[in-house]
Amino acid sequence: MEINSIKTSALLMYDGFIQNADARTENWLLMSSPVLQSIIIMAYIFFVTSLGPRLMENRKAFDLKGILVVYNFGVVALSLYMCYEFFMSGWGTGYSFHCDLVDYSESPQAVRMAATCWLYYFSKFIEMLDTVFFVLRKKNSQVTFLHVYHHSIMPFTWWFGVRFSAGGMGTFHAVLNCVVHVIMYTYYGLTALGPKYQKYLWWKKYLTTIQLIQFVMVTTHISQYFFLHDCQYQFPIFIYIIGLYGLIFLFLFLNFWYHAYTKGKRLPKVLQAQTWAHHSNGVMNGHANHKDD
């Protein structure tokens, strides 16, 4: 009886919680409840941390160079498209870059923004393939906690973003992330093409700088909320989440920068390269994943 009471109370709490959700996104793929996405995320974590490495233990690593080229440049194309859609649905057509509220209307522009937010959310499931490719190529040392955490927490938190707050100032970090992914996945795509393209990768050392700039901009933009007078952003909880997320990764990247480019400068060049590679595997959102051996 007590178990049934707990279940009833939990359902009532969930019903009260979901009543505040955006009705426009209710019937979109994966949006009816967070249960299915949670199952996918747990399956992803189980595969990349346990099942996958066990299955590959006594097998030869897969040669995925062709697939990686298509995958990386596919993500570049998708990121470019999302940049355009974010720009056309608000960030280039009326947003002030200050206290931009969520437009819950059925206007074409408001629905376009919500659809772009959903596409960004869905792209996070596509990017889980980064880790799957690690496992299939037996690059298990690159399946770090930070990497798996990043690829798990992004889709989970963005379900709530799309379901409750699809637009407004809380989407600025998504726009920046799409821009950064265009640059980063272009680099990974060129890397996957093979050694003859190494001469075009002179800008590799700037990837960390680009990431740092991204998190500084995200943190600066979202911090405005605490200084703006009478900003009636509908779901302030997302402001706190984005701010915390931005700060955490800003500090992680500053730590990487210090070890790779300050302390590392005192090392011989070979050891500098090893230091850079070690930290980039663990810190750069787990994205330094398509480098050839």
Short mmCIF file of C-alpha atoms in Angstrom, two decimals, residues 134-267:
data_model
loop_
_atom_site.label_atom_id
_atom_site.label_comp_id
_atom_site.label_asym_id
_atom_site.label_seq_id
_atom_site.Cartn_x
_atom_site.Cartn_y
_atom_site.Cartn_z
CA PHE A 134 36.59 5.37 -29.65
CA VAL A 135 35.46 1.96 -28.41
CA LEU A 136 35.32 0.35 -31.85
CA ARG A 137 38.83 1.64 -32.60
CA LYS A 138 40.03 0.44 -29.16
CA LYS A 139 40.95 3.97 -28.07
CA ASN A 140 39.71 3.25 -24.56
CA SER A 141 42.16 5.66 -22.94
CA GLN A 142 40.20 8.49 -24.57
CA VAL A 143 36.91 7.38 -22.98
CA THR A 144 37.47 9.60 -19.96
CA PHE A 145 34.96 10.49 -17.27
CA LEU A 146 34.81 14.05 -18.57
CA HIS A 147 34.14 12.87 -22.11
CA VAL A 148 31.30 10.52 -21.13
CA TYR A 149 29.86 13.02 -18.65
CA HIS A 150 29.74 15.73 -21.30
CA HIS A 151 28.03 13.53 -23.89
CA SER A 152 25.52 12.29 -21.31
CA ILE A 153 24.59 15.50 -19.51
CA MET A 154 24.06 17.61 -22.63
CA PRO A 155 21.10 15.69 -24.11
CA PHE A 156 19.62 15.07 -20.65
CA THR A 157 19.55 18.74 -19.67
CA TRP A 158 18.52 19.88 -23.13
CA TRP A 159 15.36 17.75 -22.98
CA PHE A 160 14.17 20.12 -20.26
CA GLY A 161 15.34 23.09 -22.28
CA VAL A 162 13.29 22.10 -25.34
CA ARG A 163 10.31 21.01 -23.27
CA PHE A 164 10.14 24.16 -21.15
CA SER A 165 12.31 26.93 -22.59
CA ALA A 166 12.86 26.57 -26.34
CA GLY A 167 14.31 29.99 -27.13
CA GLY A 168 15.44 33.19 -25.52
CA MET A 169 18.71 34.00 -23.80
CA GLY A 170 19.18 30.41 -22.64
CA THR A 171 20.01 29.32 -26.20
CA PHE A 172 23.02 31.59 -26.71
CA HIS A 173 25.45 28.87 -25.62
CA ALA A 174 23.92 26.53 -28.23
CA VAL A 175 24.59 29.03 -31.00
CA LEU A 176 28.22 29.40 -29.93
CA ASN A 177 28.59 25.65 -29.57
CA CYS A 178 27.41 25.14 -33.15
CA VAL A 179 29.98 27.67 -34.40
CA VAL A 180 32.76 25.96 -32.45
CA HIS A 181 31.67 22.53 -33.74
CA VAL A 182 31.95 23.74 -37.33
CA ILE A 183 35.61 24.55 -36.66
CA MET A 184 36.43 21.51 -34.55
CA TYR A 185 34.75 18.86 -36.66
CA THR A 186 36.33 20.37 -39.78
CA TYR A 187 39.66 19.75 -38.09
CA TYR A 188 38.72 16.16 -37.21
CA GLY A 189 37.43 15.54 -40.73
CA LEU A 190 40.67 16.76 -42.28
CA THR A 191 42.64 14.66 -39.79
CA ALA A 192 40.64 11.56 -40.76
CA LEU A 193 41.55 12.13 -44.42
CA GLY A 194 45.12 11.09 -43.65
CA PRO A 195 48.72 12.40 -43.39
CA LYS A 196 48.67 14.26 -46.72
CA TYR A 197 46.26 16.78 -45.18
CA GLN A 198 48.47 17.51 -42.14
CA LYS A 199 49.82 20.64 -43.81
CA TYR A 200 46.33 22.14 -43.62
CA LEU A 201 46.12 21.60 -39.86
CA TRP A 202 48.54 24.30 -38.72
CA TRP A 203 45.70 25.84 -36.70
CA LYS A 204 45.39 22.85 -34.37
CA LYS A 205 47.02 24.80 -31.51
CA TYR A 206 44.24 27.40 -31.65
CA LEU A 207 41.46 24.91 -30.88
CA THR A 208 41.93 25.31 -27.15
CA THR A 209 41.88 29.10 -27.48
CA ILE A 210 38.61 28.87 -29.40
CA GLN A 211 37.14 26.69 -26.65
CA LEU A 212 38.26 29.15 -23.98
CA ILE A 213 36.71 32.07 -25.86
CA GLN A 214 33.48 30.07 -26.15
CA PHE A 215 33.17 29.51 -22.41
CA VAL A 216 34.15 33.09 -21.55
CA MET A 217 31.43 34.37 -23.89
CA VAL A 218 28.83 31.93 -22.54
CA THR A 219 29.61 32.80 -18.92
CA THR A 220 29.69 36.55 -19.61
CA HIS A 221 26.41 36.52 -21.54
CA ILE A 222 24.45 34.43 -19.04
CA SER A 223 25.85 36.39 -16.07
CA GLN A 224 24.01 39.48 -17.33
CA TYR A 225 20.84 38.03 -15.85
CA PHE A 226 22.05 38.76 -12.32
CA PHE A 227 22.61 42.44 -13.10
CA LEU A 228 19.66 43.21 -15.36
CA HIS A 229 16.75 45.05 -13.78
CA ASP A 230 13.37 43.36 -14.11
CA CYS A 231 14.38 40.55 -16.50
CA GLN A 232 11.33 38.28 -16.51
CA TYR A 233 13.01 35.23 -18.07
CA GLN A 234 10.44 32.47 -17.66
CA PHE A 235 12.65 29.67 -16.27
CA PRO A 236 15.59 31.14 -14.29
CA ILE A 237 16.73 27.64 -13.27
CA PHE A 238 18.21 27.24 -16.75
CA ILE A 239 20.23 30.43 -16.25
CA TYR A 240 21.86 28.89 -13.18
CA ILE A 241 22.51 25.58 -14.96
CA ILE A 242 24.09 27.26 -17.99
CA GLY A 243 26.16 29.58 -15.79
CA LEU A 244 27.46 26.68 -13.70
CA TYR A 245 28.19 24.59 -16.78
CA GLY A 246 30.08 27.47 -18.41
CA LEU A 247 32.17 28.11 -15.29
CA ILE A 248 33.08 24.45 -14.81
CA PHE A 249 34.35 24.05 -18.35
CA LEU A 250 36.06 27.44 -18.30
CA PHE A 251 38.11 26.35 -15.28
CA LEU A 252 38.83 22.95 -16.84
CA PHE A 253 40.13 24.56 -20.01
CA LEU A 254 42.18 27.13 -18.09
CA ASN A 255 43.72 24.24 -16.17
CA PHE A 256 44.51 22.50 -19.46
CA TRP A 257 45.97 25.71 -20.87
CA TYR A 258 48.22 26.13 -17.83
CA HIS A 259 49.57 22.57 -17.96
CA ALA A 260 49.94 22.37 -21.74
CA TYR A 261 51.16 25.84 -22.62
CA THR A 262 52.75 27.22 -19.46
CA LYS A 263 54.26 24.27 -17.64
CA GLY A 264 54.64 22.42 -20.96
CA LYS A 265 56.86 25.18 -22.37
CA ARG A 266 59.56 24.13 -19.93
CA LEU A 267 59.62 20.62 -21.43
#
